[in-house]
Coordinates of C-alpha atoms in Angstrom, one line a residue:
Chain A
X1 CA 165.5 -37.3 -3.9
X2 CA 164.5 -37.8 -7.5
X3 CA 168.1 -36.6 -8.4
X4 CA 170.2 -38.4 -5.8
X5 CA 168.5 -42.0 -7.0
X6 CA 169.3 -40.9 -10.7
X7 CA 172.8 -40.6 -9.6
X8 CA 173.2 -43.9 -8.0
X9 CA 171.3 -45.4 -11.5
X10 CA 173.9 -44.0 -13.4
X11 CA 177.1 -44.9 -11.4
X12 CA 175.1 -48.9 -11.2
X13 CA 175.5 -48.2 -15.1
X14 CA 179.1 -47.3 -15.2
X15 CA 180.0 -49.9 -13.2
X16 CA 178.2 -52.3 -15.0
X17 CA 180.4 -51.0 -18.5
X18 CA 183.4 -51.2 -16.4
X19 CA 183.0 -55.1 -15.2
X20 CA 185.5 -57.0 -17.2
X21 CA 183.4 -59.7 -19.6
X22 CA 182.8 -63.1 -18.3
X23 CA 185.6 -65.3 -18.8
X24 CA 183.6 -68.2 -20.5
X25 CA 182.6 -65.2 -22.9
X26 CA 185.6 -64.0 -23.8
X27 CA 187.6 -67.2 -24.1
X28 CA 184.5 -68.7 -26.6
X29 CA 185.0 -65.7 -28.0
X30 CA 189.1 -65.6 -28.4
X31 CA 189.0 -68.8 -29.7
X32 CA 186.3 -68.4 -32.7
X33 CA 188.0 -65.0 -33.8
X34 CA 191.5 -66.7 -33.0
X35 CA 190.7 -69.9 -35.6
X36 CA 189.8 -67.0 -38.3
X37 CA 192.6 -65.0 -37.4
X38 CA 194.7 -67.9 -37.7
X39 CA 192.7 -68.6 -41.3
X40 CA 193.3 -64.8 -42.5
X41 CA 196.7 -64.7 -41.9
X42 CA 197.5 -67.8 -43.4
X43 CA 196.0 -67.0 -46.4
X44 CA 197.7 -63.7 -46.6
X45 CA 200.9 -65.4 -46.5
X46 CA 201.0 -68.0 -48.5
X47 CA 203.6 -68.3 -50.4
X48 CA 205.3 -65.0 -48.8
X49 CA 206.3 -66.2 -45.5
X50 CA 207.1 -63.0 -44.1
X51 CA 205.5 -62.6 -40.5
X52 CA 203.6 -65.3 -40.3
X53 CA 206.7 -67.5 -39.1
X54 CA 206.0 -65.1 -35.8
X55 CA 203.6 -67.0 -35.2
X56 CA 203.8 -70.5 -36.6
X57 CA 207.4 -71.0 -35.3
X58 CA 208.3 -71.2 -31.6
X59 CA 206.8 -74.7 -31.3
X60 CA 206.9 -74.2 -27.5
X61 CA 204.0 -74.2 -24.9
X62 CA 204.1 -72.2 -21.3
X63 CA 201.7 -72.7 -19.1
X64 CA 201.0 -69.1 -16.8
X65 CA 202.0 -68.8 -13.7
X66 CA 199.8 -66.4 -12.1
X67 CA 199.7 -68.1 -9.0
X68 CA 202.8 -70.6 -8.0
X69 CA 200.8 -72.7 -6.5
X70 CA 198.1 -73.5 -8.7
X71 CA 200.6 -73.3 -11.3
X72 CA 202.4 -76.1 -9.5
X73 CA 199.6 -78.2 -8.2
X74 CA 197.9 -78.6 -11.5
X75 CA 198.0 -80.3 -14.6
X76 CA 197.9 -79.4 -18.1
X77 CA 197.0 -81.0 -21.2
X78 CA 198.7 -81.4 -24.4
X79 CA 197.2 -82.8 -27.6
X80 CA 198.4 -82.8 -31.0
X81 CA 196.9 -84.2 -33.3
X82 CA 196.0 -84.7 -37.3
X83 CA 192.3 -83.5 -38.1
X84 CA 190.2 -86.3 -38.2
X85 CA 189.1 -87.0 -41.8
X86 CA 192.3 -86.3 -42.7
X87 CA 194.4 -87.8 -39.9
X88 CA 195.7 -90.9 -43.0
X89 CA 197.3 -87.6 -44.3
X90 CA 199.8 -87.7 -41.9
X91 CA 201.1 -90.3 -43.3
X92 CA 201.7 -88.7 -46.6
X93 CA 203.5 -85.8 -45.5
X94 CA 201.3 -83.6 -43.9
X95 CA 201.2 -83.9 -40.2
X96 CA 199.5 -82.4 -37.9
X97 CA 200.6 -79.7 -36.1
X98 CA 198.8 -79.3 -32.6
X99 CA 198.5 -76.4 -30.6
X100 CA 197.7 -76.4 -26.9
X101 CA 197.2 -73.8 -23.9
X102 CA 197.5 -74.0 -20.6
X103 CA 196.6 -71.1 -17.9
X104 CA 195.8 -71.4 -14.5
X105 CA 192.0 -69.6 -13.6
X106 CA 192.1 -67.0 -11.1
X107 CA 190.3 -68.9 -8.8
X108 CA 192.7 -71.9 -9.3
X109 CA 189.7 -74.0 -9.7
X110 CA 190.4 -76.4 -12.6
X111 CA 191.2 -75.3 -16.3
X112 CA 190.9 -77.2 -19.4
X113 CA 192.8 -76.8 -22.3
X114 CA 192.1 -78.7 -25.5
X115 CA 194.5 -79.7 -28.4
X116 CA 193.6 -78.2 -31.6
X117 CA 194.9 -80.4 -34.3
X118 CA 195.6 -78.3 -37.6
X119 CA 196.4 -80.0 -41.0
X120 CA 199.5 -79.2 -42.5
X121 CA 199.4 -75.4 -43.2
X122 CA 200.0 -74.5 -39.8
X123 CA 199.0 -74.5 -36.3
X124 CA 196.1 -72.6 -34.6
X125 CA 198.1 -70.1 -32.5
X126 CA 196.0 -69.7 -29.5
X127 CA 193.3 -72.1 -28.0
X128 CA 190.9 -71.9 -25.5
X129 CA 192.4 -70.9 -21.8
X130 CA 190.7 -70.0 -18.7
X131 CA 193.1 -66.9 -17.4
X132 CA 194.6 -64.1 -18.9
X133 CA 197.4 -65.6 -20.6
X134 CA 197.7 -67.6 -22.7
X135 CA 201.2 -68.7 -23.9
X136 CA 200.3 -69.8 -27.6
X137 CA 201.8 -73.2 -28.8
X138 CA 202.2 -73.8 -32.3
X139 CA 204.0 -75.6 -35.0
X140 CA 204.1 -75.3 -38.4
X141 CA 203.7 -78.7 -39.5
X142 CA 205.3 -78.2 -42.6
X143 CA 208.5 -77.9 -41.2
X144 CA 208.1 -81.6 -39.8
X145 CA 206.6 -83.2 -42.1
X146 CA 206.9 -86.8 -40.4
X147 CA 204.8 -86.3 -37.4
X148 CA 205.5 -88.8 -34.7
X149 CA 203.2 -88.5 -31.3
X150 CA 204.1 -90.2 -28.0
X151 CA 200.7 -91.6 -26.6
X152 CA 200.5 -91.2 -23.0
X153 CA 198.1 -92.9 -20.9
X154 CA 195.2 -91.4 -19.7
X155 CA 195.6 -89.8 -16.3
X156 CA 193.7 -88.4 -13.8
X157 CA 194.7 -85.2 -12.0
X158 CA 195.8 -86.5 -8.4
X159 CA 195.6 -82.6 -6.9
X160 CA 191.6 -82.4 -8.5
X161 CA 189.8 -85.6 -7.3
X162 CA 186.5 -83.7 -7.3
X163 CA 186.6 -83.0 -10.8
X164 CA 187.2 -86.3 -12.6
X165 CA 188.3 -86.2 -16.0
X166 CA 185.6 -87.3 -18.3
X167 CA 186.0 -89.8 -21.1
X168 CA 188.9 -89.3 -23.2
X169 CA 187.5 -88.8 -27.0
X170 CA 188.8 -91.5 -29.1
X171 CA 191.7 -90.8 -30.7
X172 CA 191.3 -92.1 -34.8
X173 CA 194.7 -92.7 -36.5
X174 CA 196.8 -90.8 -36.7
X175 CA 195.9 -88.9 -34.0
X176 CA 197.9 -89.0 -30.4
X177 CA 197.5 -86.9 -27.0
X178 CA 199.7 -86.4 -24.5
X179 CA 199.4 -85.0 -20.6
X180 CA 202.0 -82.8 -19.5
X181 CA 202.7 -81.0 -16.1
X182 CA 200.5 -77.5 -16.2
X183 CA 197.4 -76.8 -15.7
X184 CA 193.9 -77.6 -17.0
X185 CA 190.9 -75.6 -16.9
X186 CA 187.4 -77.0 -17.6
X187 CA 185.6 -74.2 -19.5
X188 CA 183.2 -76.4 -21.7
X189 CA 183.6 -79.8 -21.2
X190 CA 181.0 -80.8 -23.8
X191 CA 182.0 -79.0 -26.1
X192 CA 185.4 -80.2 -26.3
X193 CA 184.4 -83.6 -26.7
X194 CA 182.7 -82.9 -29.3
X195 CA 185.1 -80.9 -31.0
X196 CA 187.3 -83.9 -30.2
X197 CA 185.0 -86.3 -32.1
X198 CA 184.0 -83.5 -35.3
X199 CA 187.9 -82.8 -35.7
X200 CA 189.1 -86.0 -34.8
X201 CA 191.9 -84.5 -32.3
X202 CA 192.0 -85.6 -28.6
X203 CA 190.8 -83.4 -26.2
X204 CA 190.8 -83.9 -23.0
X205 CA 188.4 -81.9 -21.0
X206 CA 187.2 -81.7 -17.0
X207 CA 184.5 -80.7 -16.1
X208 CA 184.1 -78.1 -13.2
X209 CA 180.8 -77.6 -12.0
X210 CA 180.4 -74.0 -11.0
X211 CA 182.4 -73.1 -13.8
X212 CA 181.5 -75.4 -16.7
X213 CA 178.2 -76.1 -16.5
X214 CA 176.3 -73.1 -17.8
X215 CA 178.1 -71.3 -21.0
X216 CA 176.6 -68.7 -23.0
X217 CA 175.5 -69.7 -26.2
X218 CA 178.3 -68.2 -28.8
X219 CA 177.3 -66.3 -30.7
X220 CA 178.4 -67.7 -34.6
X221 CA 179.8 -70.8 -35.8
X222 CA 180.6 -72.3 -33.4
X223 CA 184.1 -73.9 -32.3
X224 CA 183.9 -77.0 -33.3
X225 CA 182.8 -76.6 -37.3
X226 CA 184.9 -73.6 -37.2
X227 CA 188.1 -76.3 -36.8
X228 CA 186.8 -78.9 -39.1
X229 CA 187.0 -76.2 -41.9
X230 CA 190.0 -74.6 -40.9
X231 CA 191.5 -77.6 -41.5
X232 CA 190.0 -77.9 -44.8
X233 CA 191.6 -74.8 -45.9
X234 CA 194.6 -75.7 -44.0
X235 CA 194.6 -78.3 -46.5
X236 CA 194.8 -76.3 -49.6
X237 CA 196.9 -73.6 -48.3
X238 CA 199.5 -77.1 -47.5
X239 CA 198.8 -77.8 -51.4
X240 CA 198.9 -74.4 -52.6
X241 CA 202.0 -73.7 -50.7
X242 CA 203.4 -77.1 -52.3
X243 CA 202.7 -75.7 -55.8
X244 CA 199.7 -78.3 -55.9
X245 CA 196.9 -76.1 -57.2
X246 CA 194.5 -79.0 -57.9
X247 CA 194.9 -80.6 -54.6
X248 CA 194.1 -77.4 -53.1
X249 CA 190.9 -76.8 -55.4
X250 CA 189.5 -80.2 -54.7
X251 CA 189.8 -79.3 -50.6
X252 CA 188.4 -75.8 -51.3
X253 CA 185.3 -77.3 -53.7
X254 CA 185.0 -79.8 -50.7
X255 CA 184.9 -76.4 -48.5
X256 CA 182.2 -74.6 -50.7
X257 CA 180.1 -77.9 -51.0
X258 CA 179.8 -78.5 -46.8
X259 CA 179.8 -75.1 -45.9
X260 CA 178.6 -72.8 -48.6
X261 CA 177.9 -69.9 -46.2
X262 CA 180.8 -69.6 -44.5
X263 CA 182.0 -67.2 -42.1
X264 CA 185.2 -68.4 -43.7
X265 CA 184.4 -68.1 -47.3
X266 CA 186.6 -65.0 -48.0
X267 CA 189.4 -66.7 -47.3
X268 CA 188.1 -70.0 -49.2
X269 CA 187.4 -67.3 -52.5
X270 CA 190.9 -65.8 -51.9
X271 CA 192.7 -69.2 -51.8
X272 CA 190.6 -70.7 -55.0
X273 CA 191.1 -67.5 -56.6
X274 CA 195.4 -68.4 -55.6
X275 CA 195.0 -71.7 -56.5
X276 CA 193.9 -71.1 -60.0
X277 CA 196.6 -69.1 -60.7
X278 CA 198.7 -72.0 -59.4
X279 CA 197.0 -74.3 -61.5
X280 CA 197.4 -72.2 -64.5
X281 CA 194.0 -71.2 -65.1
X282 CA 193.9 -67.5 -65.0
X283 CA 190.8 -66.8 -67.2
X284 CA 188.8 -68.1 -64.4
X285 CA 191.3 -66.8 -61.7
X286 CA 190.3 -63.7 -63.3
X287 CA 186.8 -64.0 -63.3
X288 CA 187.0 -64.9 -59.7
X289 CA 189.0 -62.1 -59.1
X290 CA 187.1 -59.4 -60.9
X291 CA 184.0 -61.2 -58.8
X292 CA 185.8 -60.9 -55.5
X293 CA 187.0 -57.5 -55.6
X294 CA 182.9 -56.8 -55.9
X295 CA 181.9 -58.7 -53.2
X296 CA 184.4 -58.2 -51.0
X297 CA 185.9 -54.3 -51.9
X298 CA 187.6 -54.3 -48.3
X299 CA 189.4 -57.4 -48.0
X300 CA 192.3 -57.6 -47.0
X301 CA 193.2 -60.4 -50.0
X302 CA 192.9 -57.9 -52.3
X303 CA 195.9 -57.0 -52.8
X304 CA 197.8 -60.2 -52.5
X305 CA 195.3 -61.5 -55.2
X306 CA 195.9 -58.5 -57.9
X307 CA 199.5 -59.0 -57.5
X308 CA 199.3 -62.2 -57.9
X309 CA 196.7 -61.9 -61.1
X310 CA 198.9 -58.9 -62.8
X311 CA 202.2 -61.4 -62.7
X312 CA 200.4 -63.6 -64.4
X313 CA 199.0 -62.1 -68.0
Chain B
X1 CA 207.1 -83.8 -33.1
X2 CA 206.5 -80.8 -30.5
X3 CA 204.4 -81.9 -27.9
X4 CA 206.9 -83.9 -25.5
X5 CA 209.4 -81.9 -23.3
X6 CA 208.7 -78.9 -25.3
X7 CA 210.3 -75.6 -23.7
X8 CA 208.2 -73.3 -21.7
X9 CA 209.0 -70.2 -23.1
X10 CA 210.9 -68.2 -20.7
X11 CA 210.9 -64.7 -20.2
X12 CA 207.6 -63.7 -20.6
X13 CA 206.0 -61.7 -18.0
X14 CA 202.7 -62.7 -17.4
X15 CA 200.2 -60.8 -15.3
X16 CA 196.6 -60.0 -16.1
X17 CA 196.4 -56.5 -16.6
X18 CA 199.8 -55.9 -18.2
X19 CA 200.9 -55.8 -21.6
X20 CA 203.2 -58.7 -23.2
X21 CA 207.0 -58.2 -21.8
X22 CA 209.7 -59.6 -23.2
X23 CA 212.2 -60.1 -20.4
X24 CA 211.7 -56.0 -19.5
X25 CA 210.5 -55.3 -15.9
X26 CA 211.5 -52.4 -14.6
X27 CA 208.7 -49.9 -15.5
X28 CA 205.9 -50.8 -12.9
X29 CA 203.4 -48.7 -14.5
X30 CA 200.3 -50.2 -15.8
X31 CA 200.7 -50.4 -19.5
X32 CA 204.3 -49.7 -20.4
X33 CA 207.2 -50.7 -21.1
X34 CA 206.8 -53.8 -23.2
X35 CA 210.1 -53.8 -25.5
X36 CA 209.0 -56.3 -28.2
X37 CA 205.5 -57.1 -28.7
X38 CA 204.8 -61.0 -29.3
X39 CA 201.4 -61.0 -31.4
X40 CA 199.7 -64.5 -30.6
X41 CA 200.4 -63.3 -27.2
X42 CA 199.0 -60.0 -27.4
X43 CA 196.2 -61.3 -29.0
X44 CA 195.6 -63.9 -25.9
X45 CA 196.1 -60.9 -23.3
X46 CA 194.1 -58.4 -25.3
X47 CA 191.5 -59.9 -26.4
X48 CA 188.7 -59.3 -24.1
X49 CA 189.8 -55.9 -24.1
X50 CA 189.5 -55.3 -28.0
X51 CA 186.2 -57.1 -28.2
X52 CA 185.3 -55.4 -24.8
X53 CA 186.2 -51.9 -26.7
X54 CA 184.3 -52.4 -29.5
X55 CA 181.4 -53.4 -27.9
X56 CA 181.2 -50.5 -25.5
X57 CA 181.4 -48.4 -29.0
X58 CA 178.9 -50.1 -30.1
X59 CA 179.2 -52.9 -32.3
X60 CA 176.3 -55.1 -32.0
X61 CA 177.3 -58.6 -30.9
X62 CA 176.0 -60.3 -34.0
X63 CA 179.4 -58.5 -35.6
X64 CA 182.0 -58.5 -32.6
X65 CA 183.8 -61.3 -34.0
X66 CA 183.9 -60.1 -37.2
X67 CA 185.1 -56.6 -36.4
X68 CA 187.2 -58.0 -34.1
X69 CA 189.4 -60.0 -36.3
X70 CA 189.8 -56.8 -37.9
X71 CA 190.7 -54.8 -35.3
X72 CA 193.3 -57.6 -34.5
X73 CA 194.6 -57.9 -38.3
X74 CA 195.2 -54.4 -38.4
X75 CA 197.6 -54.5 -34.9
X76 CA 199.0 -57.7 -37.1
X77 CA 200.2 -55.5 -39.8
X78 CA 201.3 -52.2 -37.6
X79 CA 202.6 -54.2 -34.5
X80 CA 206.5 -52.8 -35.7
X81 CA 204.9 -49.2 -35.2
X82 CA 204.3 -50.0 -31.4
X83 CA 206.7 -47.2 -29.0
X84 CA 207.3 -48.9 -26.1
X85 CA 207.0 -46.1 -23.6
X86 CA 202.8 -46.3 -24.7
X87 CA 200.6 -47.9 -23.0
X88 CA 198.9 -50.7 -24.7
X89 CA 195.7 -50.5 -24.0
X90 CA 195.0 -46.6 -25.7
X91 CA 197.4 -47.6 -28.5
X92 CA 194.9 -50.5 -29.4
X93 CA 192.1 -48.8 -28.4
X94 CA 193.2 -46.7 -31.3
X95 CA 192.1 -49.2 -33.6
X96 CA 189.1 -50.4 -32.1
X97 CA 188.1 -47.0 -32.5
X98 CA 188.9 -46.1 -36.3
X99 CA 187.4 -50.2 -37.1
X100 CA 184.4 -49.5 -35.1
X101 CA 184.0 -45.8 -37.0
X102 CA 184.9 -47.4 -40.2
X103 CA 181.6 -49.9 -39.4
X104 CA 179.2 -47.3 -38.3
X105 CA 180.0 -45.7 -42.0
X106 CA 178.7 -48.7 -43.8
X107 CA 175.0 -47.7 -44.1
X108 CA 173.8 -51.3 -43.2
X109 CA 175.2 -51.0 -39.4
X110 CA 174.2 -47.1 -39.3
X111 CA 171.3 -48.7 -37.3
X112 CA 172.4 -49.0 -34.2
X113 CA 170.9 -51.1 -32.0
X114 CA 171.4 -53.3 -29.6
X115 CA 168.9 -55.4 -29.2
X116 CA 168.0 -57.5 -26.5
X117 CA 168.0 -61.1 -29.1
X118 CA 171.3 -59.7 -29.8
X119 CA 173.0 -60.9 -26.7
X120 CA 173.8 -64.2 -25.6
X121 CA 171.6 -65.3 -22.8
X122 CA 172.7 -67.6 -20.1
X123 CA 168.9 -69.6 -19.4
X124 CA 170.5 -71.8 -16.5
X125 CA 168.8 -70.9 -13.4
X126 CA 172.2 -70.6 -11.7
X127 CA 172.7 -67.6 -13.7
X128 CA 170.2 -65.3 -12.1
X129 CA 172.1 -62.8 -10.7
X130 CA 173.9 -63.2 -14.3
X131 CA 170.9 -62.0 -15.7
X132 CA 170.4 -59.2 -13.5
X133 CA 173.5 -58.2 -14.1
X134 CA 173.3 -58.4 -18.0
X135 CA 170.3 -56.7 -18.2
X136 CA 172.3 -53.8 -16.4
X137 CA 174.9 -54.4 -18.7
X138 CA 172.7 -53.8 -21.5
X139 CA 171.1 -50.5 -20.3
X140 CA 174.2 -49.2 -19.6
X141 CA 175.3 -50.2 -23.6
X142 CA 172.2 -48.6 -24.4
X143 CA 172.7 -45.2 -22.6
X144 CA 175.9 -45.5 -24.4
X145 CA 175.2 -45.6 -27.4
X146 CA 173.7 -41.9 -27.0
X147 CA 176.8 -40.8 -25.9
X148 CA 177.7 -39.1 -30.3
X149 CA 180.8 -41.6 -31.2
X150 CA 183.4 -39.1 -30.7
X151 CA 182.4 -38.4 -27.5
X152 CA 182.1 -41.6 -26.3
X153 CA 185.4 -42.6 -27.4
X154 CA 186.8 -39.7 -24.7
X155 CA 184.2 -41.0 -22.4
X156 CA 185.4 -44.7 -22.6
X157 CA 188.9 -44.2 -22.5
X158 CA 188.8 -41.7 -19.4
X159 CA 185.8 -43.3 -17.7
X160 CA 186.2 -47.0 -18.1
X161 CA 189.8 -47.3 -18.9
X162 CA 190.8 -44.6 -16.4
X163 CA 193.3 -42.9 -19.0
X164 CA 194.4 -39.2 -18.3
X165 CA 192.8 -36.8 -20.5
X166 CA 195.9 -35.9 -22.5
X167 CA 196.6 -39.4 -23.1
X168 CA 193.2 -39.8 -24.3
X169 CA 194.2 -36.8 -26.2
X170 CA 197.4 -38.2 -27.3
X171 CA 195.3 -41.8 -28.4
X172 CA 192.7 -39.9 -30.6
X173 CA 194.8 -37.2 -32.2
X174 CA 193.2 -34.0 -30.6
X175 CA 194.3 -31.4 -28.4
X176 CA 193.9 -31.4 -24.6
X177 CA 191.0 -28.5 -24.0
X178 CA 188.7 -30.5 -27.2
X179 CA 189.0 -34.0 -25.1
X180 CA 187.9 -31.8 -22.0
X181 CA 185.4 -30.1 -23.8
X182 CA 183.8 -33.7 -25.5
X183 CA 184.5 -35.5 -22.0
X184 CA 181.8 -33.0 -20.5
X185 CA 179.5 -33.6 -23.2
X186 CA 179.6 -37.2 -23.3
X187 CA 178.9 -37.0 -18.9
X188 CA 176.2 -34.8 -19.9
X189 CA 175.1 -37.0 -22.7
X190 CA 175.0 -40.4 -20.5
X191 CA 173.7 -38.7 -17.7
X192 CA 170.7 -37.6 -19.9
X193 CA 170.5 -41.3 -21.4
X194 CA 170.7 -42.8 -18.2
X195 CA 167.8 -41.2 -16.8
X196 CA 165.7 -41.4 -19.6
X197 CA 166.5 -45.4 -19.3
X198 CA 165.1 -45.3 -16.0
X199 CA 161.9 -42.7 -16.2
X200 CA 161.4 -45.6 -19.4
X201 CA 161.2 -48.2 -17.0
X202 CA 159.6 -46.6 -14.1
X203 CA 161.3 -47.3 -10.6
X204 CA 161.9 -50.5 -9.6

């Protein structure tokens, strides 16, 4: 008897390992290690655009098709826009490049899909999406360096009249949103908005009741702050990659100063340590180097910053 | 710039549990046959299979992310090594498992726990069942994590991700009879766990 009950116990254990993880998990969780991802990789590359046109190029967005008819009875959402604070930049030459998702749920219930705007280094390659695919949509801004949004007015999803949109976030200057046919899943209505508000790029998010309403807690930084400082360093890489090492120090100092502890302060060290060099100041570059190589034995900068450091005597 | 009338990529094959194809049907099997590997795309399809990996091997959540984008950098970098005729899911589970063994040999995660503050908890009442279902979850991490790492990874990839043992022999570089031989460990392993978890919290 004993035995028997043991055995159910442990298959109600290996079916609990073999449950996929929530979607609302996951996708929170995509999207924080895809904005680092996004930050890493950058970082590697600047200035040695090698792969990283993979996934910067291809300025194209696909919303899944899982299911025809969802796919065709929904609606997607499309924003692009420049990162808030530094949306009068767009003006100047950097634009900003938005990235967007669209995926239909399984359930076909209602999917959101917000527009991460990304200063001129690049675009955020994968955003948040309710199904299993995402088809990334990115642009490297760089290459279009006069950014010119078609604003489209706000709509409301005629196939999802339960599930009205809620407010569109106020688009600053600069800053433009468009709808487009797809499809739209509300994972985390509020915190879209406020990503939207922090980062200063339209989102457009609706709200689904059974879905949206309760969301785990992420774990880390969340989304939001996690955009506002890519875009920071999105902002030096844009200078660094222009040759403009001071430009880029003053948006990494800015960096250290609002977020000291980052989860993103690797990349930040890695990119000062680049932008020294740039600057011509390789005694501190140095120093910073010899400091970061301590710190951070493992990192994947390290070799990219000794190469660069041993070019430069 | 991009955003209006901007092409839907054609071409791709999307379906949940299948790897990124470009154009290439034909091979029905699960995992196969992808001919060239698109990484943000990947990445989007894989993801909650990485971080679901890692976790079963027993990275706390505190460090999923981080390990994570590890695991992901490292498919960045070797994604021109891919063979087609794999199957994704082992070939990534390869790294999971060598990032996840890399992390256990740092002495400040040697510690392996998983503790309950660790997870994310979901307090809206609607999530009841939620609950009862992560607190299964968790015991069944737990008894995991007694299964020795090498063992587990067998265990996982046969158990959970229903690989054939000489795949799971081909994905972790050892020969057929040792992935037998650590499989029937590991049952015995989580079998013991498993009931210990449950004589620990008395019938209920």
């Amino acid at each position: 008897m004993k035995r028997s009950s043991d055995e159910r116990f442990e298959k109600e254990l290996l079916q609990a390992l073999r449950e996929p993880i929530r979607a609302p998990e996951r996708n929170a969780a995509r999207t924080r290690v895809s904005l680092r991802l996004q930050a890493t990789l950058s970082c590697l590359e600047v200035g040695a655009a090698s792969t990283l046109p993979l996934m910067l190029e291809a300025p194209s967005i696909a919303a899944s098709q899982s299911t025809a008819s969802v796919a065709a009875s929904s609606k997607a959402l499309v924003g692009a826009a420049g990162i808030g604070n530094t949306a009068a930049a767009a003006g100047s030459g950097a634009a900003g490049a938005g990235a967007a998702v669209a995926a239909t749920h399984p359930l076909g219930v209602l999917l959101t899909a917000f527009a991460l705007g990304a200063g001129a280094g690049g675009g955020a390659f994968v955003v948040l999406s309710g199904g299993d695919v995402i088809e990334p949509g990115a642009a490297a801004a760089s290459k279009a360096p006069a950014a010119s949004f078609s604003v489209a007015p706000r709509q409301k999803s005629p196939s999802l009249p339960a599930l009205p949109l809620p407010e569109q976030a106020h688009a600053d200057s600069g800053a433009a949103s468009e709808l487009v046919e797809g499809s739209v899943r509300a994972e985390e209505p509020e915190r879209a908005r406020t990503h939207a508000r922090g980062a200063g790029a339209p989102a457009l998010a609706s709200g689904s009741a059974q879905l949206g309403a309760s969301v785990s807690p992420a774990t880390g930084p969340s989304v939001d702050t996690l955009t506002v400082q890519q875009a920071l360093l999105d902002r030096a890489r844009a200078a660094l990659a222009r040759g403009d090492g001071a430009q880029a120090l003053a948006a990494l100092a800015e960096h250290a100063r609002v977020h000291p502890a980052s989860t993103l302060a690797e990349e930040r060290e890695a990119l000062t340590i680049k932008s020294l060099i740039a600057s011509g100041d390789y005694p501190s570059a140095r120093a910073r180097g010899d400091r970061f190589g301590q710190r951070y034995p493992h990192s994947l900068f390290l070799p990219s910053i000794r190469a660069a450091l041993s070019k430069n005597p | 710039m991009m955003v209006r009338g901007a092409p839907f990529q054609e071409n791709i094959v999307q379906s949940p549990d299948r790897p990124v194809l470009r154009s290439v049907a034909g091979n029905a099997s699960d995992t196969s046959a992808a001919v060239s590997l698109d990484f943000p795309a990947l990445f989007a399809q894989h993801f909650g299979y990485v971080w679901q990996t890692l976790r079963r091997l027993g990275v706390p959540v505190r460090d999923l992310d981080d390990v994570t984008h590890d695991v992901f950098l490292k498919v960045y970098h070797q994604l021109s090594q891919y063979q087609s005729p794999r199957a994704i899911k082992p070939w990534l589970f390869g790294f999971a498992f060598r990032v996840a063994a890399d992390y256990r040999r740092l002495s400040r995660n040697r510690r392996e726990l998983l503790e309950p503050s660790d997870e994310p908890q979901d307090t809206a009442p609607s999530a009841i069942e939620r609950l009862v279902f992560a607190e299964r979850l968790e015991l069944a991490l737990l008894a995991l994590q007694d299964v020795e790492l090498e063992r587990r990874a067998v265990f996982i990839l046969h158990e959970l991700d229903e690989c054939s043992i000489p795949e799971v022999a081909e994905t972790l570089g050892i020969n057929v009879n040792t992935a037998y031989s650590r499989l029937r460990l590991a049952r015995e392993d989580f079998s013991k766990a498993a009931r210990r978890l449950r004589s620990r919290r008395g019938e209920r």
